[in-house]
XYZ file of C-alpha atoms in Angstrom:
700
model
C -53.094 -62.591 37.474
C -55.552 -65.511 37.705
C -52.764 -67.901 38.509
C -51.430 -65.498 41.147
C -54.823 -65.165 42.834
C -55.327 -68.903 42.801
C -52.061 -69.483 44.578
C -53.298 -67.310 47.459
C -57.032 -68.053 47.575
C -57.080 -71.840 47.153
C -54.787 -72.577 50.137
C -56.827 -70.109 52.228
C -60.058 -71.967 51.392
C -58.451 -75.286 52.271
C -57.413 -73.909 55.646
C -60.915 -72.640 56.340
C -62.340 -76.116 55.606
C -60.138 -77.743 58.241
C -60.689 -75.043 60.887
C -57.499 -73.034 60.503
C -54.942 -75.431 61.934
C -51.428 -74.145 62.434
C -50.083 -76.203 59.541
C -52.456 -74.380 57.190
C -51.409 -71.009 58.528
C -47.816 -71.877 57.713
C -48.811 -73.049 54.219
C -50.730 -69.849 53.537
C -47.763 -67.731 54.585
C -45.513 -69.707 52.267
C -47.842 -69.027 49.360
C -48.011 -65.339 50.210
C -44.237 -65.284 50.277
C -44.196 -66.716 46.770
C -46.714 -64.099 45.658
C -44.975 -61.029 47.056
C -41.371 -62.174 46.786
C -38.618 -62.729 49.325
C -38.171 -59.022 50.056
C -41.638 -58.951 51.624
C -40.852 -61.404 54.428
C -40.058 -60.002 57.892
C -39.039 -61.608 61.191
C -38.712 -58.836 63.775
C -42.418 -57.991 64.134
C -43.259 -61.108 66.169
C -40.079 -63.206 66.254
C -41.160 -65.468 63.387
C -41.024 -64.970 59.624
C -44.223 -63.814 57.953
C -45.335 -61.748 54.947
C -44.896 -58.074 55.679
C -48.490 -57.317 54.710
C -49.716 -59.634 57.498
C -47.148 -58.543 60.108
C -48.614 -56.734 63.141
C -46.368 -53.716 62.616
C -45.517 -50.936 60.173
C -42.311 -52.222 58.635
C -39.928 -52.063 55.675
C -37.438 -54.570 54.285
C -34.431 -53.781 52.083
C -32.571 -56.682 50.473
C -28.991 -56.920 49.238
C -30.155 -56.636 45.622
C -32.072 -53.440 46.418
C -29.027 -52.026 48.220
C -27.032 -52.674 45.063
C -29.647 -51.011 42.868
C -29.602 -47.795 44.900
C -25.804 -47.602 44.699
C -25.389 -47.480 48.474
C -21.990 -48.174 50.007
C -22.851 -47.675 53.674
C -25.795 -48.275 55.967
C -27.004 -44.682 56.321
C -27.557 -44.301 52.579
C -29.864 -47.314 52.716
C -31.844 -46.203 55.746
C -32.493 -42.759 54.230
C -34.750 -44.494 51.678
C -37.144 -45.846 54.355
C -40.371 -43.802 54.606
C -40.572 -41.846 57.858
C -36.874 -42.365 58.667
C -34.452 -39.493 58.088
C -30.720 -39.777 58.758
C -29.419 -36.551 60.280
C -25.865 -36.171 61.616
C -24.416 -35.125 64.962
C -21.606 -32.643 65.508
C -19.300 -35.345 66.862
C -17.906 -37.381 64.002
C -21.077 -36.875 61.963
C -22.543 -39.893 63.764
C -25.971 -40.796 62.335
C -29.141 -39.606 64.059
C -31.906 -41.961 62.918
C -34.890 -39.641 63.138
C -38.113 -41.658 62.991
C -41.434 -39.793 62.869
C -39.953 -36.570 64.213
C -38.202 -38.058 67.281
C -34.789 -36.382 67.231
C -31.999 -36.290 69.815
C -28.248 -35.748 69.562
C -27.132 -39.210 70.735
C -30.227 -40.963 69.317
C -30.871 -43.601 72.027
C -34.548 -43.858 70.998
C -33.781 -46.226 68.092
C -32.747 -49.810 68.784
C -30.251 -51.337 66.366
C -29.838 -55.101 66.177
C -27.339 -57.231 64.304
C -28.929 -60.621 63.643
C -31.538 -59.864 66.295
C -29.063 -58.916 69.056
C -28.802 -55.306 70.365
C -25.552 -53.387 69.912
C -26.565 -50.548 72.248
C -23.750 -48.941 74.249
C -24.898 -48.029 77.766
C -22.565 -45.020 78.088
C -24.847 -42.658 76.146
C -27.357 -45.183 74.769
C -26.253 -45.050 71.116
C -24.373 -47.490 68.856
C -20.979 -46.039 69.927
C -19.712 -42.474 69.926
C -16.913 -43.751 67.669
C -19.300 -45.276 65.131
C -17.299 -44.723 61.958
C -20.048 -45.931 59.611
C -21.026 -49.447 58.551
C -20.393 -50.909 55.079
C -23.101 -52.938 53.364
C -21.224 -55.679 51.504
C -21.878 -58.314 54.176
C -25.548 -57.330 54.687
C -28.185 -59.758 53.365
C -31.214 -57.666 54.341
C -32.312 -54.870 56.649
C -35.624 -54.945 58.507
C -37.030 -51.720 59.947
C -40.024 -51.289 62.262
C -41.330 -47.749 62.583
C -43.059 -47.506 65.926
C -42.709 -49.128 69.356
C -41.147 -52.560 69.838
C -40.503 -52.846 73.597
C -43.126 -55.605 74.015
C -40.749 -57.806 72.002
C -37.284 -56.257 72.377
C -37.381 -54.308 75.630
C -35.371 -51.141 76.151
C -34.813 -48.548 73.425
C -37.192 -50.095 70.861
C -38.880 -46.713 71.222
C -39.217 -44.812 67.955
C -38.243 -47.863 65.922
C -36.121 -50.975 65.491
C -33.442 -51.617 62.841
C -32.356 -55.238 62.386
C -29.306 -55.888 60.187
C -29.125 -59.483 58.969
C -25.692 -60.503 57.742
C -24.983 -62.901 54.905
C -24.795 -66.656 55.387
C -24.293 -69.564 52.988
C -27.823 -68.901 51.719
C -26.519 -65.604 50.298
C -22.899 -66.476 49.475
C -22.218 -69.275 47.019
C -18.526 -69.830 46.555
C -16.143 -66.861 46.693
C -16.780 -63.197 45.926
C -14.219 -60.387 45.830
C -14.385 -56.723 44.969
C -12.880 -53.281 45.242
C -13.972 -49.661 45.023
C -12.308 -46.294 44.421
C -14.062 -42.999 44.962
C -14.025 -39.348 45.901
C -12.250 -38.099 49.037
C -9.473 -40.638 48.415
C -11.827 -43.447 49.398
C -10.701 -47.054 48.908
C -12.572 -50.239 49.820
C -11.877 -53.941 49.280
C -13.815 -57.042 50.308
C -13.811 -60.823 50.233
C -16.731 -63.180 50.943
C -16.880 -66.962 50.935
C -19.575 -69.546 51.635
C -19.631 -73.322 51.451
C -20.081 -76.596 53.308
C -17.282 -78.050 55.440
C -17.440 -81.213 57.586
C -21.223 -81.157 57.411
C -21.518 -77.509 58.486
C -22.578 -74.494 56.455
C -19.793 -71.912 56.795
C -19.657 -68.322 55.571
C -17.294 -65.446 56.255
C -16.758 -61.917 55.008
C -13.931 -59.427 55.320
C -14.003 -55.766 54.278
C -11.432 -53.008 54.695
C -11.704 -49.361 53.767
C -10.175 -45.954 54.223
C -11.264 -42.421 53.342
C -10.194 -38.839 53.924
C -13.868 -37.886 54.133
C -15.659 -34.951 52.565
C -14.253 -31.489 53.326
C -17.095 -29.010 53.049
C -16.544 -25.834 55.020
C -17.669 -24.911 58.534
C -17.837 -21.114 58.274
C -17.886 -20.313 62.017
C -17.743 -22.472 65.134
C -17.843 -22.235 68.930
C -14.315 -20.797 69.082
C -15.340 -18.086 66.623
C -17.946 -16.947 69.160
C -15.354 -16.965 71.951
C -12.970 -14.917 69.805
C -15.701 -12.342 69.314
C -16.519 -12.203 73.025
C -12.855 -11.682 73.945
C -12.202 -9.109 71.248
C -12.701 -6.204 73.664
C -10.618 -7.664 76.481
C -7.239 -6.013 77.175
C -5.383 -9.333 77.075
C -6.907 -10.418 73.754
C -4.245 -11.081 71.122
C -5.740 -12.510 67.938
C -8.478 -14.928 66.867
C -7.550 -18.598 67.179
C -10.616 -20.287 65.657
C -9.848 -22.710 62.848
C -13.069 -21.678 61.106
C -13.625 -21.188 58.273
C -12.248 -24.668 57.847
C -13.181 -28.114 56.555
C -15.190 -30.664 58.452
C -12.949 -33.605 59.453
C -14.359 -37.010 58.488
C -11.440 -39.310 57.688
C -11.440 -42.870 59.002
C -10.264 -46.442 58.506
C -12.414 -49.499 59.095
C -12.184 -53.279 59.169
C -15.320 -55.424 59.327
C -15.240 -59.225 59.627
C -18.092 -61.756 59.959
C -18.214 -65.525 60.469
C -21.365 -67.685 60.370
C -21.528 -71.456 60.855
C -24.566 -73.707 61.275
C -24.931 -77.446 61.717
C -27.903 -79.546 62.799
C -29.786 -77.391 65.320
C -26.810 -75.177 66.211
C -25.608 -71.838 64.908
C -22.436 -69.943 65.820
C -21.611 -66.401 64.694
C -18.728 -63.985 65.278
C -18.316 -60.376 64.262
C -15.695 -57.650 64.515
C -15.894 -53.942 63.714
C -12.603 -52.076 64.039
C -12.399 -48.311 63.601
C -9.143 -46.355 63.479
C -8.227 -42.695 62.923
C -11.891 -41.693 63.097
C -11.867 -37.904 62.893
C -14.043 -35.577 64.916
C -16.456 -34.105 62.364
C -17.234 -30.554 63.437
C -15.610 -31.062 66.843
C -16.837 -32.536 70.120
C -17.183 -29.042 71.653
C -18.461 -27.619 68.327
C -14.992 -26.186 67.648
C -13.065 -27.612 64.684
C -10.506 -30.227 65.701
C -8.356 -31.459 62.796
C -5.837 -33.023 65.203
C -8.328 -35.146 67.133
C -8.901 -38.821 66.428
C -10.800 -41.782 67.853
C -10.677 -45.539 67.685
C -13.010 -48.360 68.605
C -13.109 -52.155 68.692
C -16.447 -53.955 68.724
C -16.640 -57.761 69.054
C -19.756 -59.882 69.094
C -20.442 -63.612 69.341
C -23.608 -65.659 69.692
C -24.425 -69.347 69.953
C -28.016 -70.499 69.410
C -29.842 -73.804 69.557
C -33.135 -74.275 67.693
C -35.423 -77.249 68.277
C -38.604 -77.653 66.207
C -39.086 -81.443 66.150
C -41.188 -81.621 69.328
C -44.877 -81.614 68.408
C -46.458 -78.131 68.492
C -43.326 -76.576 70.019
C -40.627 -74.485 68.375
C -37.895 -73.468 70.817
C -34.754 -71.331 70.610
C -32.090 -70.697 73.236
C -29.304 -68.188 72.617
C -26.184 -67.047 74.439
C -24.501 -63.867 73.198
C -21.597 -61.586 74.096
C -20.769 -58.070 72.925
C -17.646 -56.051 73.781
C -17.265 -52.432 72.752
C -14.712 -49.694 73.381
C -14.298 -45.986 72.686
C -10.842 -44.365 72.873
C -10.487 -40.659 72.091
C -7.778 -38.032 71.715
C -9.590 -34.728 71.473
C -8.714 -31.055 71.267
C -11.876 -29.457 72.571
C -10.717 -25.912 71.763
C -7.784 -25.021 69.493
C -4.241 -23.934 70.439
C -4.231 -20.439 71.906
C -7.775 -20.743 73.276
C -8.920 -18.721 76.282
C -6.552 -15.776 75.761
C -3.553 -17.999 75.178
C -3.760 -19.880 78.473
C -3.882 -23.145 76.484
C -1.010 -22.930 73.959
C -1.619 -26.557 72.911
C -5.388 -26.304 73.063
C -7.901 -27.639 75.593
C -7.268 -31.384 75.545
C -9.509 -34.170 76.858
C -9.068 -37.879 76.219
C -12.002 -39.993 77.506
C -11.926 -43.801 77.110
C -14.826 -46.164 77.798
C -14.898 -49.983 77.790
C -18.104 -52.046 77.950
C -19.080 -55.700 77.873
C -22.571 -57.121 77.483
C -23.701 -60.719 78.080
C -27.178 -62.074 77.265
C -29.000 -65.334 77.728
C -32.364 -65.566 75.915
C -34.944 -68.318 75.725
C -38.210 -68.327 73.758
C -40.667 -70.892 72.481
C -43.700 -70.975 70.195
C -46.667 -73.237 70.949
C -49.189 -74.004 68.170
C -51.208 -76.820 69.742
C -54.092 -74.564 70.681
C -56.532 -74.147 67.796
C -56.129 -70.815 65.912
C -53.452 -69.593 68.322
C -49.702 -69.229 68.051
C -48.401 -68.464 71.524
C -44.893 -67.278 72.277
C -43.338 -67.083 75.724
C -39.813 -66.098 76.625
C -37.454 -65.043 79.346
C -33.880 -63.871 79.621
C -31.216 -61.964 81.471
C -28.961 -59.220 80.132
C -25.923 -57.798 81.893
C -24.360 -54.511 80.757
C -21.070 -53.623 82.388
C -19.210 -50.355 81.825
C -16.184 -51.912 83.462
C -13.390 -49.419 82.773
C -13.153 -45.656 82.361
C -9.952 -43.756 81.629
C -9.426 -40.038 81.191
C -6.483 -37.741 80.687
C -6.805 -33.985 80.216
C -4.964 -30.691 80.607
C -7.707 -28.613 82.221
C -10.139 -28.337 85.091
C -13.316 -26.309 85.361
C -13.681 -23.541 87.938
C -16.980 -22.029 89.118
C -18.218 -19.902 86.246
C -17.502 -22.614 83.692
C -14.076 -21.370 82.570
C -11.390 -24.022 81.928
C -8.098 -23.568 83.782
C -4.821 -25.296 82.782
C -3.494 -28.173 84.879
C 0.077 -27.551 83.733
C 0.133 -30.543 81.411
C -1.858 -33.626 80.497
C -2.892 -35.350 83.734
C -4.371 -38.819 84.238
C -7.524 -38.262 86.309
C -8.931 -41.782 85.863
C -8.723 -42.567 89.583
C -9.311 -39.075 90.959
C -11.710 -36.960 88.906
C -12.851 -38.968 85.883
C -16.076 -37.993 84.128
C -17.611 -41.292 85.268
C -16.813 -44.361 87.330
C -17.561 -47.968 86.311
C -21.162 -49.137 86.671
C -23.101 -52.331 86.076
C -26.720 -53.011 85.028
C -28.710 -56.251 84.994
C -32.085 -56.658 83.279
C -34.257 -59.700 83.930
C -37.307 -60.026 81.750
C -40.236 -62.224 80.785
C -42.690 -61.806 77.917
C -45.698 -63.439 76.343
C -47.413 -63.032 72.984
C -50.478 -64.570 71.361
C -51.280 -64.478 67.640
C -54.965 -65.397 67.538
C -56.780 -66.030 64.240
C -60.174 -65.597 65.888
C -62.182 -65.458 62.633
C -61.678 -65.894 58.923
C -59.511 -63.024 57.654
C -59.014 -61.623 61.187
C -56.008 -61.939 63.489
C -55.287 -60.350 66.852
C -51.740 -60.187 68.185
C -51.418 -59.247 71.848
C -48.217 -59.133 73.834
C -46.789 -58.028 77.154
C -43.215 -57.746 78.411
C -42.001 -57.126 81.960
C -38.438 -55.899 82.584
C -36.780 -55.572 85.975
C -33.643 -53.403 86.032
C -31.107 -53.394 88.814
C -30.595 -49.619 88.675
C -33.820 -47.770 87.780
C -36.592 -50.278 88.522
C -39.348 -52.108 86.645
C -41.289 -51.422 83.459
C -44.263 -53.096 81.774
C -44.960 -52.675 78.061
C -48.027 -54.000 76.186
C -48.867 -54.222 72.497
C -52.000 -55.089 70.508
C -52.479 -55.437 66.752
C -55.675 -56.191 64.862
C -55.012 -57.339 61.279
C -57.935 -57.715 58.858
C -57.585 -59.291 55.426
C -60.175 -56.860 54.077
C -59.998 -58.278 50.551
C -57.760 -60.720 48.762
C -55.459 -57.816 47.867
C -56.041 -55.435 50.795
C -54.891 -55.731 54.405
C -55.940 -53.276 57.134
C -54.239 -52.929 60.522
C -55.007 -51.196 63.802
C -51.944 -51.111 66.074
C -51.187 -49.952 69.606
C -47.930 -50.190 71.512
C -46.065 -48.794 74.489
C -42.288 -48.580 74.641
C -39.566 -47.260 76.909
C -36.079 -45.863 76.613
C -33.684 -46.742 79.436
C -31.620 -43.891 80.929
C -28.026 -44.134 79.755
C -25.158 -44.344 82.220
C -24.100 -40.845 81.150
C -27.536 -39.518 82.108
C -27.500 -41.410 85.400
C -23.903 -41.216 86.586
C -21.937 -38.411 84.885
C -19.644 -36.683 87.424
C -16.772 -34.222 87.008
C -18.058 -33.519 83.540
C -17.311 -29.960 82.369
C -20.949 -29.420 81.441
C -23.371 -32.350 81.847
C -24.101 -34.075 85.162
C -26.006 -37.300 85.747
C -29.045 -37.912 87.916
C -29.431 -41.396 89.476
C -33.138 -40.722 90.180
C -34.131 -40.718 86.507
C -37.060 -42.729 85.209
C -37.188 -44.216 81.693
C -38.731 -42.265 78.835
C -42.073 -43.669 77.638
C -44.105 -43.523 74.430
C -47.627 -44.658 73.532
C -48.348 -45.026 69.814
C -51.553 -45.661 67.853
C -51.340 -46.590 64.153
C -53.680 -47.398 61.281
C -52.109 -49.055 58.229
C -53.254 -50.326 54.834
C -51.429 -52.617 52.415
C -52.969 -52.773 48.924
C -51.936 -54.748 45.841
C -54.314 -53.820 42.998
C -52.356 -55.993 40.551
C -49.268 -58.143 40.426
C -47.435 -55.085 39.079
C -48.362 -52.566 41.778
C -48.188 -52.570 45.552
C -48.843 -49.577 47.789
C -49.192 -48.859 51.484
C -50.472 -46.043 53.688
C -49.789 -45.614 57.421
C -51.268 -43.058 59.832
C -49.806 -42.618 63.311
C -50.121 -40.647 66.531
C -47.843 -40.853 69.568
C -47.228 -39.216 72.924
C -43.872 -39.259 74.696
C -43.540 -38.757 78.449
C -40.748 -38.428 81.035
C -38.423 -37.114 78.317
C -34.841 -37.009 79.601
C -33.171 -33.669 78.952
C -30.205 -31.847 80.427
C -31.598 -28.820 82.263
C -29.536 -25.780 83.441
C -28.848 -25.834 87.172
C -29.748 -22.799 89.313
C -27.284 -19.887 89.241
C -24.461 -19.446 89.935
C -23.866 -23.019 88.692
C -22.917 -23.325 85.022
C -23.675 -27.046 84.730
C -26.689 -28.861 83.334
C -28.219 -31.953 84.940
C -30.310 -34.737 83.425
C -34.008 -34.496 84.376
C -37.293 -36.125 83.373
C -39.042 -33.110 81.940
C -41.649 -32.472 79.305
C -43.813 -34.375 76.840
C -43.883 -34.551 73.049
C -46.735 -35.461 70.753
C -46.604 -36.306 67.078
C -48.789 -37.383 64.200
C -48.354 -37.996 60.498
C -48.513 -40.404 57.606
C -46.280 -42.518 55.379
C -47.178 -43.600 51.860
C -45.164 -45.857 49.569
C -45.546 -47.526 46.196
C -43.715 -50.145 44.178
C -44.732 -50.320 40.520
C -43.364 -52.588 37.795
C -44.180 -50.552 34.709
C -42.677 -53.255 32.479
C -40.308 -56.204 32.682
C -37.372 -53.793 32.481
C -38.656 -50.715 34.324
C -39.644 -50.426 37.985
C -40.519 -47.439 40.173
C -40.122 -47.240 43.963
C -41.305 -44.121 45.767
C -42.459 -42.941 49.172
C -43.635 -39.809 50.934
C -43.625 -39.096 54.686
C -45.195 -36.274 56.669
C -44.919 -35.660 60.391
C -45.754 -32.919 62.848
C -44.299 -33.155 66.351
C -44.830 -30.704 69.198
C -43.104 -29.966 72.485
C -46.115 -29.958 74.819
C -44.446 -27.782 77.464
C -43.773 -24.878 75.104
C -46.518 -25.627 72.526
C -43.895 -25.252 69.796
C -42.492 -27.470 67.057
C -40.186 -30.138 68.507
C -37.615 -29.018 65.968
C -34.789 -30.364 63.778
C -36.748 -33.210 62.127
C -38.123 -32.739 58.586
C -41.888 -32.374 58.256
C -41.825 -33.684 54.674
C -39.675 -36.215 52.836
C -39.913 -37.659 49.337
C -37.901 -40.541 47.932
C -38.031 -41.992 44.428
C -35.929 -44.521 42.500
C -36.196 -45.934 38.984
C -34.654 -49.336 38.222
C -34.200 -49.542 34.446
C -32.661 -52.529 32.670
C -32.179 -50.682 29.386
C -30.112 -53.392 27.673
C -28.975 -56.932 28.307
C -26.913 -56.988 31.529
C -27.050 -53.170 31.793
C -29.020 -51.194 34.378
C -29.438 -47.536 35.229
C -30.728 -46.545 38.673
C -31.380 -42.841 39.296
C -32.850 -41.799 42.648
C -33.980 -38.563 44.287
C -34.285 -37.547 47.951
C -36.059 -34.357 49.015
C -35.981 -33.160 52.630
C -38.295 -30.292 53.502
C -39.495 -27.938 56.247
C -37.309 -28.256 59.344
C -38.010 -25.891 62.229
C -35.630 -24.929 65.028
C -36.115 -26.079 68.628
C -37.632 -23.732 71.181
C -35.230 -20.905 72.071
C -33.113 -21.222 68.918
C -33.594 -17.916 67.086
C -31.953 -18.969 63.820
C -34.024 -19.144 60.669
C -35.502 -22.574 59.775
C -33.204 -24.873 57.842
C -33.438 -24.781 54.070
C -34.932 -27.675 52.128
C -32.580 -29.735 49.992
C -32.723 -32.203 47.106
C -30.147 -34.901 46.390
C -29.965 -36.789 43.084
C -27.878 -39.953 42.695
C -27.311 -42.095 39.606
C -25.811 -45.594 39.404
C -24.849 -47.388 36.174
C -24.140 -51.118 36.400
C -22.888 -53.736 33.946
C -23.236 -57.344 35.101
C -22.114 -60.722 33.754
C -18.982 -59.494 32.027
C -17.515 -62.837 30.933
C -19.987 -64.431 33.390
C -18.055 -63.593 36.586
C -17.305 -59.855 36.538
C -19.524 -56.883 37.397
C -18.754 -53.185 37.070
C -20.572 -50.161 38.493
C -20.095 -46.420 38.644
C -22.182 -44.111 40.812
C -22.510 -40.347 41.238
C -23.970 -38.974 44.458
C -25.396 -35.466 44.809
C -25.222 -35.081 41.048
C -26.117 -31.379 41.083
C -23.779 -30.514 43.987
C -26.592 -29.267 46.248
C -25.721 -27.392 49.434
C -27.428 -29.790 51.862
C -27.173 -29.175 55.609
C -28.279 -30.874 58.809
C -28.995 -28.968 62.044
C -26.219 -28.136 64.471
C -26.889 -28.039 68.192
C -29.020 -25.244 69.570
C -28.501 -22.340 70.187
C -26.131 -22.339 67.231
C -22.470 -22.380 68.164
C -22.075 -23.601 64.574
C -24.656 -21.143 63.213
C -24.619 -22.296 59.573
C -25.266 -25.936 60.468
C -23.489 -29.086 59.308
C -22.801 -29.367 55.558
C -23.235 -32.716 53.842
C -21.000 -33.988 51.036
C -21.069 -32.297 47.659
C -20.868 -34.110 44.337
C -18.960 -37.371 44.667
C -18.474 -40.591 42.735
C -17.170 -44.125 42.982
C -16.316 -46.962 40.622
C -16.263 -50.598 41.680
C -15.488 -54.064 40.371
C -17.052 -57.240 41.724
C -15.772 -60.709 40.838
C -17.608 -63.985 41.421
C -15.124 -66.843 41.636
């Protein structure tokens, strides 16, 4: 312990003696990094790497080694372990809903996801893609998560939080790695990674392919079940056509590829995410659809130039491109629906193609005593450039679908949307001011000008106090916004939901108090308290009778408060405990009722036990508790659930081979996530039962 304290305190005293120059600040951060370990370094809080305890944000970092310890095979399993972040699922394809601090919505546009610092937001509905199809973790080096607003740094959609996925480079891949996995639901995965130096450049690539039939827990009743019941008394009613009770449909195939090359001051990266035969979950219209399938191609590329040799200046310029598509073949209601008028079912096939181009420039200036100033500017263009749609129905007044006599291409006549384009020009500034010993104030402001819905200004302020050598206290404030999606602005000829081009962005103001405490080199704990208020919430509101449509409107406010507590404790050299607890209460201000769907309480715990040489056992537990329904949903509150997972790993088998076996939901709990109100799937969305996998990993 004395040696550990000395490594932190002595450099700090040296810096104080020479008036806190920037070089000393950098040295101190390096020493803190050595003290806390690599997993405690974060970059997304301010745009520069720093110890997480000093970062002006409430944040978490998960490294590749931690991902391995928890036995996770895809991104959502990892994110569920972050305090205050719960991964729910949507009806369509069981797409993840990253619910941070009680902020829940079906398409989840309030959470910004980045890959290597670049957004992958789709402007159609504001999510990561309606044909998401999961994301494997083999090529992930680390995941950084900010809980709370981030628009002062990242602009739109950094609202409830920011998730930054950092992929592996030559720093993480030495030589060649290969592996394979077999598991429940006929799941198969294989991967290959390689890193090395070629012609003076550091080069790394990864390739992973997988396929699964998906879990098949039962949907007892669905939207078609309700229609069958309503028609039961009609004279033309023949027999029920609902496919419920029936299994949820979650099969898919995926291919992920990454390339990373750096030389001198340059860095070039490419990525591809291909999804095929992605099934429809519980159905797009909340009616089971075993015949439906989706596919998607997502390409990204970025080229950056970093110059740090000019005195007191550190500058980065980056050009990036992102292309994404969504192609669907959907049976909205099953064959025989609507009294047999649709013998092949109600069919709709929407396709969306987007391309996004970004040019970003930012620079740090450290020539002003005790200040680190960052300024930046950029331009982003989002282009939904092609929309295609074929279907076999139209909607008459009253909301009843009527056959078109076959599948008709309506792309140029009555598509659900036409192409649209959006340009965002922005400028930001940020100052990290060490105005006194042990005190730092970070203040920032970002201005965005959008071509479609106007301008927005978002400030942040963070006061960080090194209260003691092992205690950091933070007071944080931030404002963020969520841009209206193109679906919310421009939907037309949609059977249900219509857009509104007069929408304003959603806003949120958040106040946080946080403490980071390390009583010894074996224990670290943190406590965060938060309060927020959302305004201009975008919701689809029923239109006046006799219309049966709903139209996007800015309506209502939501408030929330709560806390997050976490601890990491090395009980011995071979035994470590990680645990966290989160509580939140969120309220719909208009109705003075619970905002609904999000858990009020969550507990996570994991034990990492190296019980013998090269052997480890990693059990973990997740408890999700107290979830209320939204206003107007008369169903009983959702039941709590507990999931227990266990992973056994044997490493260094003949030096190069590693083996692992993992069991998820060990006790086969009946865990469910909320279905859409008012309950067309009344018994909610069942999660996977007991499952397992076994994998081999070979280091060449």
